[in-house]
Coordinates of C-alpha atoms in Angstrom, one line a residue:
M1 CA 19.3 16.1 3.7
H2 CA 15.9 17.5 3.0
I3 CA 13.4 14.8 2.0
I4 CA 10.2 16.0 0.3
L5 CA 7.6 13.2 0.1
T6 CA 4.4 13.6 -2.0
V7 CA 1.2 11.7 -2.4
D8 CA -2.4 12.5 -3.4
Y9 CA -4.8 12.8 -0.5
S10 CA -3.5 12.1 3.1
P11 CA -3.8 9.4 5.8
W12 CA -6.5 11.5 7.4
S13 CA -8.6 12.2 4.3
A14 CA -12.1 10.8 3.7
Y15 CA -10.5 8.7 1.0
S16 CA -7.2 7.1 2.1
G17 CA -5.4 3.9 1.4
G18 CA -2.0 2.2 1.6
A19 CA -0.1 4.8 -0.4
Q20 CA -1.0 7.5 2.1
R21 CA -0.2 5.4 5.1
V22 CA 3.1 4.4 3.6
T23 CA 4.0 8.0 2.9
H24 CA 3.2 9.0 6.5
N25 CA 5.2 6.0 7.9
L26 CA 8.2 6.8 5.7
G27 CA 8.0 10.5 6.8
V28 CA 7.9 9.5 10.5
A29 CA 10.8 7.0 10.1
M30 CA 13.0 9.4 8.2
S31 CA 12.4 12.1 10.8
K32 CA 13.5 9.7 13.5
R33 CA 16.7 9.1 11.6
G34 CA 17.5 12.8 11.8
H35 CA 16.4 14.0 8.3
K36 CA 14.5 17.2 7.6
V37 CA 11.2 15.9 6.2
T38 CA 8.4 17.7 4.4
V39 CA 5.3 16.0 3.0
I40 CA 3.0 17.4 0.3
Y41 CA -0.5 15.9 0.6
S42 CA -3.5 17.1 -1.5
K43 CA -7.0 18.2 -0.7
P44 CA -9.7 20.5 -2.0
P45 CA -8.9 24.0 -0.8
W46 CA -12.1 24.3 1.2
E47 CA -11.8 20.9 2.9
T48 CA -10.7 20.8 6.5
I49 CA -8.6 17.8 7.6
S50 CA -7.7 17.1 11.2
V51 CA -4.0 16.3 11.5
P52 CA -2.6 14.7 14.7
D53 CA -0.5 17.0 16.9
D54 CA 2.4 14.6 17.1
V55 CA 3.2 14.5 13.3
P56 CA 7.0 15.0 13.3
Y57 CA 7.3 16.5 9.8
Q58 CA 6.1 19.7 8.0
I59 CA 3.0 19.5 5.8
H60 CA 2.0 21.4 2.7
W61 CA -1.3 21.0 0.9
A62 CA -1.5 20.8 -2.9
H63 CA -4.8 21.7 -4.5
L64 CA -7.0 18.8 -5.5
I65 CA -9.7 20.0 -7.9
A66 CA -12.8 18.3 -6.5
A67 CA -15.8 18.9 -4.3
K68 CA -14.3 16.5 -1.7
S69 CA -11.6 13.9 -1.3
K70 CA -12.8 10.8 -3.0
R71 CA -11.3 8.0 -5.2
A72 CA -12.8 9.0 -8.5
V73 CA -11.7 12.6 -9.3
F74 CA -11.5 13.4 -13.0
L75 CA -9.2 16.4 -12.6
R76 CA -6.9 14.6 -10.1
P77 CA -3.9 14.7 -12.5
L78 CA -3.9 18.5 -12.3
T79 CA -2.7 18.3 -8.7
A80 CA 0.8 18.0 -10.3
L81 CA 0.7 21.7 -11.2
S82 CA 0.1 22.6 -7.6
V83 CA 2.8 20.2 -6.3
N84 CA 5.3 21.9 -8.7
R85 CA 4.4 25.4 -7.4
I86 CA 5.0 24.2 -3.8
L87 CA 8.3 22.5 -4.7
K88 CA 9.6 25.7 -6.3
K89 CA 9.0 27.6 -3.1
I90 CA 10.5 25.1 -0.6
I91 CA 13.5 23.7 -2.5
N92 CA 16.6 25.4 -1.1
P93 CA 19.6 25.5 -3.5
N94 CA 21.9 25.2 -0.5
E95 CA 20.5 21.9 0.7
D96 CA 20.8 18.4 -0.6
T97 CA 17.1 17.7 -1.6
V98 CA 15.3 14.6 -2.6
V99 CA 11.8 14.7 -4.0
H100 CA 10.2 11.3 -3.4
G101 CA 6.8 11.0 -5.0
N102 CA 4.2 8.2 -5.3
G103 CA 2.9 8.8 -8.8
E104 CA 0.7 11.1 -10.7
E105 CA 1.2 14.1 -8.4
T106 CA 4.8 14.2 -9.5
G107 CA 4.1 13.7 -13.2
L108 CA 5.4 17.1 -14.1
V109 CA 8.3 17.3 -11.6
H110 CA 10.9 16.8 -14.3
K111 CA 9.8 20.1 -15.8
I112 CA 11.3 22.2 -13.0
R113 CA 14.7 20.4 -12.8
D114 CA 16.3 22.8 -15.3
H115 CA 16.1 25.5 -12.6
H116 CA 16.1 23.5 -9.4
S117 CA 18.6 20.9 -8.4
F118 CA 17.3 17.8 -6.6
A119 CA 17.2 14.0 -6.8
F120 CA 13.9 12.5 -7.9
I121 CA 12.6 9.1 -6.7
C122 CA 9.2 7.7 -7.6
T123 CA 7.4 4.8 -5.8
P124 CA 4.3 3.7 -7.7
H125 CA 1.8 1.7 -5.6
H126 CA -0.9 0.7 -8.1
P127 CA -1.4 -3.0 -8.4
H128 CA -2.3 -2.9 -12.1
Y129 CA -2.2 -0.6 -15.1
P130 CA -4.5 -0.5 -18.2
E131 CA -3.6 -2.8 -21.0
V132 CA -2.9 0.0 -23.4
F133 CA 0.3 0.9 -21.5
F134 CA 1.9 -2.5 -22.3
K135 CA 1.7 -1.7 -26.1
H136 CA 4.9 0.2 -26.9
K137 CA 4.2 0.4 -30.6
K138 CA 3.0 3.7 -31.9
L139 CA -0.7 4.2 -31.1
P140 CA -3.2 6.0 -33.4
F141 CA -3.9 9.6 -32.5
T142 CA -7.5 8.9 -31.6
T143 CA -6.3 6.1 -29.2
K144 CA -3.9 8.6 -27.6
V145 CA -6.6 11.1 -27.0
F146 CA -9.0 8.5 -25.5
T147 CA -6.2 7.2 -23.3
A148 CA -5.4 10.7 -22.0
L149 CA -9.0 11.3 -21.2
K150 CA -9.8 8.0 -19.6
N151 CA -6.4 7.2 -17.9
G152 CA -5.0 10.6 -17.1
K153 CA -3.7 9.6 -13.7
Y154 CA -1.9 6.6 -15.2
L155 CA -0.3 8.8 -17.9
M156 CA 1.0 11.1 -15.2
Q157 CA 2.3 8.2 -13.2
A158 CA 4.0 6.9 -16.3
S159 CA 5.7 10.3 -16.7
A160 CA 6.8 10.4 -13.0
A161 CA 8.2 6.8 -13.2
F162 CA 10.0 7.3 -16.5
H163 CA 11.7 10.6 -15.5
A164 CA 12.7 9.6 -12.0
D165 CA 16.3 8.9 -11.2
F166 CA 15.1 5.6 -9.6
C167 CA 11.7 4.0 -9.7
T168 CA 11.2 2.1 -6.4
P169 CA 8.0 0.1 -6.4
P170 CA 7.4 -1.9 -3.2
S171 CA 7.8 -5.3 -4.8
Q172 CA 9.8 -7.1 -7.4
W173 CA 6.6 -8.2 -9.0
A174 CA 5.6 -4.5 -9.4
A175 CA 9.0 -3.6 -10.7
E176 CA 8.7 -6.1 -13.5
M177 CA 5.1 -4.9 -14.3
I178 CA 6.1 -1.2 -14.3
G179 CA 9.2 -1.9 -16.5
K180 CA 7.0 -3.5 -19.1
A181 CA 4.2 -0.9 -18.9
F182 CA 6.4 2.2 -19.0
N183 CA 9.4 0.9 -20.8
I184 CA 11.8 1.8 -17.9
P185 CA 15.4 0.6 -18.1
R186 CA 16.1 -2.2 -15.6
E187 CA 19.0 -0.4 -13.9
R188 CA 16.6 2.4 -12.8
L189 CA 14.1 -0.1 -11.3
Q190 CA 15.0 -0.6 -7.6
P191 CA 12.2 -2.2 -5.6
V192 CA 12.1 -1.3 -1.9
H193 CA 9.7 -3.3 0.3
N194 CA 7.3 -1.4 2.5
G195 CA 7.8 -1.7 6.2
V196 CA 5.2 -2.9 8.7
P197 CA 3.4 0.0 10.4
D198 CA 5.3 0.5 13.7
E199 CA 2.2 0.2 15.9
F200 CA 2.0 -3.5 15.2
L201 CA 5.5 -4.1 16.6
N202 CA 4.0 -3.5 20.0
Y203 CA 1.6 -6.5 19.8
H204 CA 2.2 -10.2 20.2
R205 CA 0.0 -13.2 19.9
K206 CA -1.7 -14.2 23.2
P207 CA -2.6 -17.7 24.4
E208 CA -6.3 -17.0 24.1
A209 CA -5.9 -16.6 20.4
Q210 CA -6.2 -20.3 20.0
Q211 CA -10.0 -19.9 20.8
G212 CA -10.3 -16.5 19.1
P213 CA -12.1 -15.5 15.9
I214 CA -11.1 -15.6 12.2
V215 CA -10.4 -12.0 11.2
F216 CA -10.4 -10.1 7.9
F217 CA -9.6 -6.4 7.9
G218 CA -9.5 -3.9 5.0
R219 CA -11.6 -2.1 2.5
L220 CA -14.9 -3.9 1.7
T221 CA -14.3 -3.8 -2.1
K222 CA -14.2 -6.4 -4.8
T223 CA -10.4 -6.3 -5.0
K224 CA -10.0 -7.4 -1.3
G225 CA -11.9 -10.7 -1.9
V226 CA -14.2 -10.6 1.2
D227 CA -16.9 -12.3 -0.9
T228 CA -14.4 -15.2 -1.5
L229 CA -14.0 -15.6 2.3
I230 CA -17.7 -15.6 2.9
E231 CA -18.2 -18.3 0.2
A232 CA -15.3 -20.3 1.6
L233 CA -16.9 -20.3 5.0
S234 CA -20.1 -21.6 3.6
L235 CA -18.2 -24.6 2.3
L236 CA -17.1 -25.6 5.8
D237 CA -19.1 -27.8 8.3
P238 CA -21.5 -25.3 9.9
Q239 CA -20.7 -26.7 13.3
E240 CA -17.0 -26.1 12.9
I241 CA -17.0 -22.5 11.6
P242 CA -15.4 -20.2 14.2
E243 CA -16.8 -16.7 14.8
T244 CA -15.5 -14.6 12.0
W245 CA -15.0 -10.8 12.1
I246 CA -15.1 -8.6 9.0
I247 CA -13.5 -5.3 10.0
G248 CA -13.7 -2.5 7.5
R249 CA -15.8 -0.1 5.5
G250 CA -16.5 0.2 1.8
E251 CA -18.9 0.1 -1.1
M252 CA -19.7 -3.6 -0.8
K253 CA -20.7 -3.7 2.8
Q254 CA -24.5 -4.1 2.2
E255 CA -24.0 -6.6 -0.6
L256 CA -21.7 -8.7 1.7
Q257 CA -24.1 -8.5 4.6
E258 CA -26.9 -9.8 2.2
E259 CA -24.7 -12.6 1.1
V260 CA -24.0 -13.6 4.7
E261 CA -27.8 -13.7 5.3
K262 CA -28.4 -15.7 2.1
L263 CA -25.8 -18.3 3.1
K264 CA -27.2 -18.5 6.6
L265 CA -23.9 -17.4 8.2
S266 CA -25.3 -14.4 10.2
K267 CA -24.7 -16.2 13.5
K268 CA -21.0 -16.7 12.6
V269 CA -20.0 -13.7 10.6
I270 CA -19.9 -10.3 12.4
F271 CA -19.3 -7.0 10.7
K272 CA -17.3 -4.5 12.7
S273 CA -16.4 -0.8 12.0
W274 CA -13.0 0.2 10.9
M275 CA -10.4 0.3 13.7
D276 CA -7.1 2.1 14.2
H277 CA -3.8 0.3 14.2
H278 CA -3.7 -0.1 18.0
E279 CA -7.2 -1.6 18.0
L280 CA -6.3 -3.9 15.2
G281 CA -3.2 -5.0 16.9
Q282 CA -5.2 -5.9 20.0
V283 CA -7.7 -7.9 17.9
L284 CA -5.0 -9.7 15.9
S285 CA -3.2 -10.7 19.1
K286 CA -6.3 -12.6 20.1
S287 CA -7.3 -14.0 16.7
K288 CA -7.2 -17.7 15.6
L289 CA -6.5 -16.8 12.0
C290 CA -6.3 -13.8 9.7
V291 CA -7.6 -14.3 6.2
L292 CA -6.8 -11.7 3.5
P293 CA -8.0 -13.2 0.1
S294 CA -7.2 -10.2 -2.2
R295 CA -7.7 -10.4 -5.9
E296 CA -5.0 -7.9 -6.4
E297 CA -2.2 -6.3 -4.3
N298 CA 1.1 -4.6 -4.8
F299 CA 2.8 -5.2 -1.4
S300 CA 0.1 -5.7 1.3
L301 CA 0.4 -3.7 4.5
A302 CA -2.4 -5.8 6.0
V303 CA -0.4 -9.0 5.4
L304 CA 2.7 -7.5 7.0
S305 CA 0.7 -6.3 10.0
S306 CA -1.1 -9.6 10.7
M307 CA 2.1 -11.6 10.4
C308 CA 4.0 -9.2 12.6
V309 CA 1.7 -9.8 15.5
G310 CA 2.1 -13.5 15.0
T311 CA -1.4 -14.2 13.7
P312 CA -1.4 -17.2 11.3
T313 CA -2.2 -15.6 8.0
V314 CA -3.9 -17.0 4.8
S315 CA -3.6 -14.8 1.7
T316 CA -3.4 -15.2 -2.1
K317 CA -0.8 -15.6 -4.8
V318 CA -1.2 -12.1 -6.2
G319 CA 1.2 -9.2 -6.7
G320 CA 4.1 -9.0 -4.2
T321 CA 2.4 -11.2 -1.5
P322 CA 4.5 -14.3 -2.4
E323 CA 7.6 -12.1 -1.6
I324 CA 6.3 -11.9 2.0
I325 CA 4.7 -15.3 2.6
Q326 CA 6.6 -18.6 2.2
N327 CA 3.7 -21.0 1.7
Q328 CA 3.2 -23.5 4.5
K329 CA 6.2 -22.1 6.4
N330 CA 5.3 -18.6 7.7
G331 CA 1.8 -18.4 6.2
C332 CA -0.5 -20.0 3.6
L333 CA -1.1 -18.9 0.0
V334 CA -4.0 -20.0 -2.2
E335 CA -5.1 -19.0 -5.7
A336 CA -7.2 -15.8 -5.7
D337 CA -10.9 -16.0 -6.3
N338 CA -11.0 -19.7 -5.4
P339 CA -13.4 -20.3 -2.5
T340 CA -12.7 -24.0 -2.5
A341 CA -9.0 -23.7 -2.1
L342 CA -9.4 -21.0 0.6
A343 CA -11.9 -23.3 2.5
D344 CA -9.4 -26.1 2.3
S345 CA -6.6 -24.0 3.7
I346 CA -8.8 -22.6 6.5
Q347 CA -10.0 -26.1 7.4
Y348 CA -6.4 -27.5 7.5
L349 CA -5.2 -24.8 9.9
L350 CA -8.3 -25.2 12.1
E351 CA -7.5 -28.9 12.4
H352 CA -3.8 -28.4 13.1
P353 CA -3.4 -26.0 16.0
D354 CA 0.3 -26.8 16.6
Q355 CA 1.2 -26.1 13.0
R356 CA -0.9 -23.0 13.1
Q357 CA 0.9 -21.7 16.1
A358 CA 4.3 -22.5 14.6
M359 CA 3.4 -20.7 11.4
G360 CA 2.3 -17.6 13.3
R361 CA 5.7 -17.5 15.2
A362 CA 7.6 -17.9 12.0
G363 CA 5.7 -15.1 10.4
A364 CA 6.3 -12.7 13.2
T365 CA 10.0 -13.4 13.2
H366 CA 10.2 -13.0 9.4
I367 CA 8.5 -9.7 9.4
R368 CA 10.3 -8.2 12.4
Q369 CA 13.7 -9.3 10.9
N370 CA 13.1 -8.2 7.3
F371 CA 10.2 -5.8 6.8
T372 CA 10.5 -2.8 9.2
W373 CA 10.7 0.8 8.2
D374 CA 14.3 0.9 9.4
H375 CA 15.1 -1.6 6.7
A376 CA 13.2 0.4 4.1
C377 CA 14.8 3.7 5.1
A378 CA 18.3 2.3 4.9
H379 CA 17.6 1.1 1.4
F380 CA 16.1 4.5 0.4
E381 CA 19.0 6.4 1.9
E382 CA 21.4 4.5 -0.3
L383 CA 19.4 5.3 -3.4
Y384 CA 19.0 9.0 -2.3
A385 CA 22.8 9.3 -1.9
L386 CA 23.4 7.8 -5.3
A387 CA 20.8 10.0 -7.0
L388 CA 22.2 13.1 -5.3
E389 CA 25.8 12.2 -6.4
N390 CA 24.6 11.7 -10.0
E391 CA 22.8 15.1 -9.8
R392 CA 26.0 16.8 -8.6
V393 CA 28.0 15.2 -11.4
K394 CA 25.4 16.4 -13.9
N395 CA 25.5 19.9 -12.6
D396 CA 29.3 20.1 -12.7
K397 CA 29.4 19.3 -16.4

């Protein structure tokens, strides 16, 4: 089987997030399982990206029409044209082929299926969609034009999800949202949970973690809720606040640093640069708590990673996170954007070290038994086989 994965940008681009890391992890895992794997990433033609030597799959680069790889690229939906050109070249009619896209970069893939036989899977990772997509009644022409200009990437993602043989978002929560947004039949919605990045399987909680710091890691943006964590810390007894590490980079860093100064937390809260997975694994293994108070998520790799190591984890009741954390059993869940509730949860865990330790152990067991890439690959392989069989039946008619 030839598996062709696609995603905008790459794990090594200046702009990169969960979708790029998931695509890479899936490519590595499928390669280990004996499949031929190709991944189509995207970048501006003039941009140089350093790819590690040990990547086990073949890479093609689609054209991203932009000066550099960054989040806001107006012409980003046009990458779909370049992806189609590459697919036409690399699809072999004598191979069972699966094209597995993430979203807008495969928004035009259905256009080449008349002349190329392959199964098509789409795994959207966005945690939300504009309200206009939930209105299935006919929209005025002017609204359609405005929507196309403002939300081009979402329109292309809608096209990919709607035309795919199976739409496989990483959470049941996302499947329900996408079904409503894009009017996709329930039988074609097959959620497949992300796996924890393999690197974190090598790390385990150490005894010194009981005296370690509280840790947050991720993008320093509004959606990740770091400001909620800082405000929650300010509500605790100043003498009882453990050292807290904020690991990451992002547009809010200066604003967050100023807030820490304003709340007189600068002796407790330390900002650290982004770390790779091995460095994060080492930090998590020595951390008292991990707090990830996101305002929105689809299916959080950070939550999976923290719990896998055995770090007691506090997160929020958003997106697919309640599909990972069983509140008060293998982690703690609070309402998003609620500093008081977050402070109460942190305080409780600080005051109950035995329960904190048990929660961390339960979290590690839960992730390692249920959320690995082997689990995800096995599920995808079943869907690939079914989609390929349906494609053969269609071609035989």
